[in-house]
């Protein structure tokens, strides 16, 4: 039988050059063939590729699943059949979070679509369609139902069930088992549904969310004729008319990850219970997650006193991220502050320490990577929603929390253009402060890339070699400004530019170099 003409390459999202897929991986690290077929949905993936006539397919694996990539490619090659000239390319890493579809990495090899494996946030893409394979996380359904049914009998509130996408395969069985375990209990139990596993480019679906087979727009709350529709992290559910989420007990099935934190912060007014399938236990205390809100409120107060704001680009694949960056720039400018846009991949304290002029950073990314623990950072890192609270005149936090930045696009315009007549009280400085005057639209200096240099002119001055003198130098670009104040390493101020003569080092083994004395000589001495 003739093998299908399928080419396989291993590429990195940070480079456009391909690498040959590694061979000879230990068999002990690979799941059985039957488990591989089920966990990675080989048949559905092949059907998706063939039905849309894709010829160049990028396979995106997170780091923990990359070891299975060669086996998955082999199974896909066999399933696609002969005569199909399909190129399969494995993306070895991602510049940003692995939960988002890496369109930039896929564009390096001109891919027609992306097959995303593992945990995903299901954020809409901009240019490429994607097929998401959630995987099938292990769960003991009988133990889960036993724990949940015993807890539900003692709690009379209606329940909304959310879960990690890796457990979606078992939700229908859990639902049937719960109905059989509590046949006489008149309790309202609402299970959320997965939106879809196929993501279409948003540019082809301007009136929808880019997710195939879904109703409404991509927001956390949409009004329907018969009630209210909610969506969060790829899940969607409906509540009856007149009901709110605060009236329900929120049950989460899955680990304590970024998706769970997103649910806790978004529905912070709900009573929340989490079932840990790995440990087979019911966790009723989620106060640690809710305590994050206090930290976020403190960061909002710190952001109010900021003069220079850095906008961190945290995604290049989520649709409308450029729109949100422009909206943040406008918000910062109208608040009388300076803005600077930075692209650096995944932020860390060392990277952000290169920009000490920035008093606060705004991280524009998907909802599940938006929260950064910035305790070790020199400046706090906030979300676009927190930036709207901090830089909007007279705004107050009502308890509502939004992590999905696409819910903030084209929202009601906040009053930021008018400077308040009275000074603002700063809780951190312990007194009244006056904010900067809003910037004029016609001021070229404020709109140019020299904003950072203009804002830090008084803070940073370049000293000449003479410690007693100060030299003020004019920079012509933002890049030149960074060069003038960057660390250049150890410098020698020698009068001559000729190179130093090289010296021949020791030769031989480290246990006894040729220039060392022999062992008998050492004993005699």
XYZ file of C-alpha atoms in Angstrom:
525
model
C 0.000 0.000 0.000
C 1.395 3.413 -0.979
C 2.067 5.770 1.924
C 0.482 9.246 1.736
C 2.758 12.069 0.627
C 2.877 13.963 3.894
C 5.889 16.065 4.844
C 6.746 16.583 8.512
C 8.803 19.381 10.000
C 9.460 20.713 13.476
C 9.503 24.488 13.676
C 9.860 27.112 16.358
C 7.567 30.113 16.598
C 10.541 32.381 17.193
C 12.185 31.402 13.902
C 10.922 30.930 10.378
C 13.383 28.140 9.631
C 12.192 24.542 9.995
C 13.924 21.676 11.750
C 13.530 17.978 11.117
C 11.349 16.244 13.661
C 13.370 14.273 16.209
C 13.300 10.482 16.005
C 13.938 7.639 18.360
C 12.012 8.927 21.368
C 11.661 6.405 24.209
C 8.576 4.279 23.778
C 7.975 4.289 27.535
C 7.059 7.977 27.360
C 4.369 7.424 24.722
C 0.782 6.427 25.536
C -0.642 3.246 24.027
C -1.853 3.421 20.436
C -5.539 3.264 21.424
C -5.123 6.025 24.020
C -3.246 8.138 21.503
C -6.107 7.846 19.017
C -8.668 8.895 21.621
C -6.720 11.547 23.530
C -5.524 13.390 20.436
C -8.705 12.819 18.377
C -6.814 11.659 15.299
C -9.928 10.826 13.285
C -11.661 14.158 13.913
C -8.455 16.050 13.153
C -7.977 14.239 9.844
C -11.612 14.851 8.936
C -11.189 18.573 9.657
C -8.085 18.783 7.445
C -9.593 16.846 4.542
C -12.999 18.550 4.627
C -11.420 21.976 4.147
C -8.698 20.862 1.723
C -5.818 22.203 3.803
C -2.344 21.484 2.419
C -0.082 23.025 5.093
C -1.085 22.337 8.693
C 0.673 23.611 11.810
C 0.433 21.405 14.915
C 0.794 23.420 18.122
C 1.813 21.466 21.235
C 2.443 22.810 24.744
C 5.732 21.843 26.361
C 4.252 18.939 28.330
C 2.747 17.335 25.203
C 5.588 17.994 22.796
C 7.084 14.558 23.529
C 4.030 12.966 21.862
C 4.285 15.061 18.682
C 6.075 12.511 16.505
C 3.585 9.764 17.368
C 0.671 12.092 16.636
C 2.158 13.024 13.270
C 2.606 9.350 12.390
C -1.027 8.570 13.267
C -2.243 11.583 11.301
C -0.150 10.532 8.302
C -1.781 7.105 8.302
C -5.268 8.496 8.826
C -5.041 11.069 6.023
C -4.538 8.272 3.515
C -2.613 8.088 0.290
C -2.620 10.723 -2.399
C -3.056 13.681 -0.026
C -0.188 16.139 -0.262
C -0.528 17.563 3.230
C 2.438 19.132 5.003
C 2.434 18.732 8.804
C 4.594 21.128 10.827
C 5.106 20.817 14.590
C 5.542 24.108 16.446
C 8.040 23.507 19.212
C 7.445 26.578 21.359
C 5.343 29.732 21.666
C 6.380 33.309 22.226
C 3.473 34.007 24.575
C 1.000 31.776 26.419
C 0.471 28.275 25.043
C -3.312 28.513 25.532
C -3.657 30.884 22.553
C -3.396 29.848 18.916
C 0.060 30.849 17.670
C -0.776 32.457 14.339
C 2.632 34.122 14.109
C 4.472 30.819 14.348
C 2.120 29.237 11.819
C 2.657 32.101 9.372
C 6.387 31.328 9.290
C 5.699 28.273 7.165
C 2.603 29.626 5.407
C 0.169 27.305 7.189
C -3.476 27.137 6.152
C -4.684 26.248 9.659
C -3.522 25.405 13.172
C -4.297 22.261 15.170
C -4.047 23.299 18.824
C -3.488 20.589 21.459
C -3.995 20.799 25.199
C -5.463 23.505 27.393
C -6.833 26.465 25.455
C -8.662 29.704 26.156
C -10.581 29.462 22.842
C -9.800 33.093 22.024
C -10.851 33.992 18.476
C -8.092 34.172 15.870
C -7.461 36.935 13.355
C -6.431 35.222 10.107
C -6.152 31.426 10.451
C -8.809 28.810 11.308
C -7.963 26.482 14.174
C -9.094 23.095 15.420
C -8.699 22.582 19.180
C -8.026 19.177 20.707
C -8.697 19.480 24.433
C -7.511 16.034 25.394
C -9.198 13.719 27.873
C -8.145 14.253 31.450
C -8.527 11.288 33.777
C -11.476 11.367 36.182
C -13.257 8.744 38.298
C -16.909 9.405 37.514
C -18.346 7.277 40.330
C -16.184 8.961 42.984
C -16.969 12.385 41.549
C -20.721 11.780 41.594
C -20.565 10.413 45.148
C -18.760 13.511 46.427
C -21.013 15.936 44.573
C -24.325 14.284 45.437
C -23.514 14.185 49.160
C -22.614 17.882 49.117
C -25.619 18.943 47.044
C -28.029 17.300 49.481
C -26.841 19.642 52.244
C -26.850 22.764 50.073
C -30.192 24.029 48.863
C -28.938 26.596 46.327
C -29.252 26.030 42.558
C -25.975 25.024 40.924
C -24.049 25.999 37.800
C -21.382 23.482 36.787
C -18.223 24.728 35.044
C -15.189 22.626 34.235
C -11.816 22.505 32.579
C -12.035 21.716 28.890
C -10.010 18.554 29.437
C -12.989 17.077 31.352
C -15.581 17.904 28.691
C -15.585 14.285 27.511
C -16.966 13.080 30.870
C -19.548 15.776 31.629
C -22.476 14.015 29.965
C -21.796 10.864 32.008
C -21.497 12.876 35.221
C -24.778 14.615 34.494
C -26.647 11.332 33.933
C -25.071 9.773 37.039
C -26.094 12.746 39.201
C -29.674 12.573 37.952
C -29.780 8.869 38.827
C -28.179 9.432 42.247
C -30.690 12.164 43.197
C -33.936 11.246 41.430
C -36.263 12.789 44.038
C -34.296 15.971 44.608
C -35.931 19.030 43.091
C -32.749 20.950 42.547
C -31.876 23.219 39.651
C -28.635 21.965 38.090
C -27.232 23.778 35.048
C -24.314 22.279 33.152
C -22.316 24.537 30.862
C -21.546 23.504 27.283
C -18.359 23.857 25.275
C -18.800 26.585 22.651
C -17.017 24.737 19.875
C -13.695 23.131 19.049
C -13.370 24.913 15.683
C -12.292 28.552 15.650
C -12.822 30.558 12.479
C -10.935 33.823 11.799
C -12.753 36.809 13.191
C -12.257 38.755 9.968
C -14.624 36.301 8.279
C -17.232 36.588 11.058
C -17.455 40.224 12.085
C -20.950 39.700 13.480
C -20.055 36.650 15.571
C -17.314 35.515 17.890
C -15.423 33.384 15.415
C -16.518 30.176 17.116
C -18.490 27.858 14.884
C -22.029 27.099 15.923
C -22.335 29.674 18.721
C -24.952 32.341 19.288
C -24.480 35.882 20.460
C -21.304 37.878 20.827
C -18.237 36.920 22.793
C -18.949 38.528 26.157
C -19.475 37.430 29.704
C -23.159 38.345 29.749
C -25.620 38.650 26.853
C -29.328 39.246 27.089
C -31.501 36.710 25.323
C -35.225 36.543 24.934
C -35.691 33.794 27.511
C -33.009 34.808 29.970
C -29.331 35.614 30.121
C -26.478 33.875 28.345
C -23.056 33.735 29.963
C -19.780 32.630 28.425
C -16.385 32.194 30.014
C -13.209 30.428 28.894
C -14.871 28.552 26.043
C -17.939 27.545 28.090
C -21.453 28.885 27.686
C -24.683 28.491 29.684
C -28.095 30.126 30.050
C -29.843 31.296 33.195
C -33.627 31.695 33.471
C -35.082 35.157 33.136
C -34.716 37.215 36.301
C -31.919 35.048 37.748
C -28.367 36.209 38.442
C -25.132 34.311 38.903
C -25.004 35.431 42.550
C -28.100 33.318 43.162
C -26.283 30.121 42.190
C -23.608 27.921 43.678
C -20.691 27.666 41.251
C -19.122 24.217 40.949
C -15.796 23.865 39.170
C -14.561 20.446 38.051
C -10.839 20.502 37.386
C -7.492 21.686 38.732
C -6.661 25.020 40.257
C -5.313 26.718 37.128
C -5.675 29.994 35.270
C -9.124 29.039 33.957
C -10.350 28.467 37.522
C -8.871 31.789 38.677
C -10.677 33.472 35.802
C -13.993 32.011 37.003
C -13.342 32.974 40.636
C -12.531 36.605 39.818
C -15.300 37.023 37.243
C -17.984 35.581 39.544
C -16.499 36.736 42.841
C -19.965 37.224 44.328
C -20.842 33.527 44.032
C -20.279 30.711 46.474
C -17.684 28.506 44.753
C -16.790 24.828 45.240
C -14.076 22.960 43.336
C -13.798 19.232 42.744
C -10.192 18.108 42.305
C -10.301 15.012 40.094
C -6.622 14.229 40.667
C -6.894 14.170 44.464
C -10.560 13.054 44.471
C -11.599 15.681 46.975
C -14.052 18.537 47.223
C -12.462 21.909 48.031
C -14.911 24.340 49.607
C -12.423 27.003 50.729
C -11.452 29.266 47.831
C -10.740 32.322 49.971
C -7.148 32.374 48.759
C -8.301 32.945 45.180
C -10.815 35.607 46.196
C -8.104 37.370 48.185
C -6.517 38.209 44.853
C -9.168 40.912 44.420
C -7.702 42.871 47.340
C -4.309 42.785 45.683
C -5.787 43.924 42.377
C -7.566 46.839 44.055
C -4.260 47.930 45.578
C -2.614 47.839 42.146
C -5.384 50.049 40.757
C -4.646 52.628 43.448
C -0.939 52.521 42.604
C -1.708 52.965 38.923
C -3.625 56.173 39.646
C -0.398 57.841 40.771
C 1.581 56.729 37.700
C 3.066 59.254 35.287
C 4.595 56.907 32.708
C 2.625 53.830 31.596
C 4.063 50.952 29.596
C 1.721 48.876 27.423
C 2.939 45.266 27.248
C 1.868 43.292 24.181
C 0.989 39.880 25.594
C -0.461 38.269 22.490
C -0.098 38.405 18.724
C -2.850 35.918 17.959
C -5.992 36.992 19.830
C -8.288 38.970 17.566
C -8.571 42.741 18.125
C -5.476 42.977 20.318
C -4.252 45.951 18.246
C -7.596 47.652 18.740
C -7.235 47.293 22.508
C -3.676 48.676 22.441
C -4.865 51.771 20.583
C -7.755 52.134 23.018
C -5.335 51.947 25.965
C -3.105 54.574 24.355
C -6.032 56.932 23.935
C -7.141 56.322 27.519
C -3.652 57.069 28.869
C -3.186 60.183 26.739
C -6.556 61.628 27.750
C -5.669 61.029 31.388
C -2.627 63.281 30.953
C -0.054 60.485 31.210
C 2.686 59.176 28.951
C 2.361 55.856 27.106
C 4.978 53.567 25.621
C 4.295 50.264 23.836
C 6.646 47.338 24.539
C 6.874 43.921 22.851
C 9.079 41.465 24.734
C 7.366 38.075 24.780
C 6.558 36.710 28.214
C 7.273 39.410 30.828
C 9.524 38.727 33.795
C 11.151 40.969 36.441
C 14.467 41.090 34.570
C 12.896 42.264 31.313
C 10.722 44.943 32.896
C 13.628 46.173 35.036
C 15.109 47.565 31.808
C 12.330 50.172 31.850
C 12.569 51.770 35.321
C 10.901 54.951 34.012
C 7.531 53.182 33.749
C 5.487 53.471 36.925
C 2.980 50.826 35.854
C 2.495 48.353 32.994
C -0.718 47.317 31.235
C -0.667 43.710 30.022
C -2.826 43.152 26.926
C -3.275 39.390 26.621
C -5.930 36.697 26.722
C -8.096 36.336 29.806
C -6.242 33.319 31.184
C -2.765 34.885 31.038
C -3.737 38.451 31.939
C -3.076 38.117 35.683
C 0.615 38.387 36.509
C 1.895 38.106 40.058
C 3.966 41.296 39.996
C 5.192 41.198 43.593
C 8.777 40.708 42.402
C 8.485 43.369 39.704
C 9.749 46.918 40.168
C 6.420 48.253 38.894
C 2.943 46.689 39.065
C 1.374 44.975 36.047
C -2.356 45.543 35.621
C -5.047 44.478 33.145
C -6.890 46.742 30.664
C -9.978 46.632 32.877
C -7.955 47.833 35.866
C -6.425 50.553 33.686
C -9.904 51.833 32.851
C -10.675 52.032 36.561
C -7.407 53.797 37.351
C -7.324 56.333 34.520
C -11.028 57.210 34.307
C -12.076 60.293 36.212
C -14.516 59.551 39.031
C -14.689 55.812 38.368
C -15.289 53.448 41.273
C -14.935 49.703 41.543
C -18.341 48.096 42.020
C -16.985 44.555 42.427
C -17.447 43.592 38.784
C -14.252 42.193 37.285
C -13.541 41.655 33.582
C -10.515 39.734 32.317
C -11.494 39.374 28.652
C -10.260 42.574 26.991
C -12.583 42.045 24.013
C -15.488 42.743 26.363
C -14.038 46.228 26.899
C -13.752 47.163 23.224
C -16.344 49.704 22.117
C -17.672 49.873 25.657
C -19.240 53.055 26.963
C -16.747 55.910 26.762
C -15.487 56.868 30.175
C -15.148 60.461 31.292
C -11.421 60.968 31.072
C -11.095 64.000 28.852
C -12.078 66.523 31.518
C -9.649 67.218 34.305
C -11.403 67.355 37.690
C -11.583 70.774 39.267
C -10.531 69.440 42.654
C -7.387 67.562 43.527
C -7.571 63.797 43.876
C -6.825 62.117 47.189
C -4.097 59.490 46.892
C -4.409 56.639 49.402
C -0.776 55.671 48.860
C 0.728 59.147 49.253
C -1.656 60.076 52.030
C -2.636 63.445 50.581
C -4.201 65.314 47.701
C -2.497 65.265 44.312
C -3.208 66.944 40.990
C -3.159 64.899 37.830
C -1.440 66.082 34.657
C -3.244 68.190 32.106
C -4.674 66.151 29.242
C -2.375 66.129 26.248
C -3.258 68.036 23.093
C -3.925 66.004 19.991
C -1.750 68.278 17.882
C 1.342 67.885 20.037
C 3.727 65.832 17.923
C 6.148 65.218 20.772
C 3.505 63.496 22.862
C 2.397 61.292 19.988
C 5.899 60.343 18.834
C 8.202 57.595 20.012
C 10.068 60.197 22.088
C 7.366 60.099 24.760
C 9.558 58.013 27.044
C 12.545 60.340 26.635
C 10.450 63.463 27.221
C 8.821 62.039 30.349
C 12.099 60.990 31.949
C 14.166 64.044 31.035
C 14.205 65.241 34.622
C 14.607 61.795 36.127
C 17.605 60.619 34.105
C 20.610 62.717 33.116
C 23.765 61.476 31.478
C 26.925 62.302 33.386
C 30.227 62.937 31.678
C 33.388 61.223 32.811
C 33.965 64.132 35.100
C 31.801 63.360 38.158
C 31.176 67.025 38.806
C 29.675 67.890 35.453
C 26.294 67.151 33.905
C 25.839 66.903 30.176
C 22.381 67.244 28.624
C 22.172 65.460 25.303
C 19.354 65.476 22.792
C 18.181 62.172 21.374
C 16.559 61.832 17.981
C 14.724 58.551 18.495
C 13.401 56.322 21.249
C 15.985 53.671 20.390
C 18.821 56.184 20.735
C 17.513 57.213 24.124
C 17.691 53.620 25.370
C 21.252 53.306 24.063
C 22.416 56.378 25.950
C 21.269 55.097 29.308
C 21.739 51.342 28.866
C 24.374 49.319 30.692
C 27.313 48.597 28.409
C 29.396 46.382 30.692
C 32.921 46.987 31.954
C 34.730 49.594 29.909
C 38.453 50.295 29.903
C 39.516 53.876 29.189
C 42.822 53.067 27.497
C 44.553 55.629 25.272
C 45.519 53.030 22.689
C 43.155 50.993 20.554
C 45.644 48.229 19.721
C 44.611 44.761 20.910
C 46.325 43.101 23.837
C 48.760 40.262 23.000
C 47.348 36.815 23.551
C 48.938 34.294 25.922
C 49.132 30.558 25.427
C 47.353 28.785 28.275
C 48.051 25.509 29.971
C 47.893 22.236 28.091
C 47.279 18.710 29.251
C 44.798 17.196 31.701
C 43.413 19.102 34.655
C 44.813 16.471 37.059
C 48.314 17.335 35.975
C 49.195 20.066 33.491
C 52.453 19.863 31.563
C 53.936 22.888 33.314
C 53.262 21.466 36.785
C 55.890 19.551 38.753
C 55.720 15.788 38.749
C 54.534 13.771 41.744
C 58.069 12.586 42.868
C 59.255 16.203 42.952
C 56.315 17.150 45.138
C 57.100 14.317 47.561
C 60.752 15.312 47.811
C 59.793 18.809 48.695
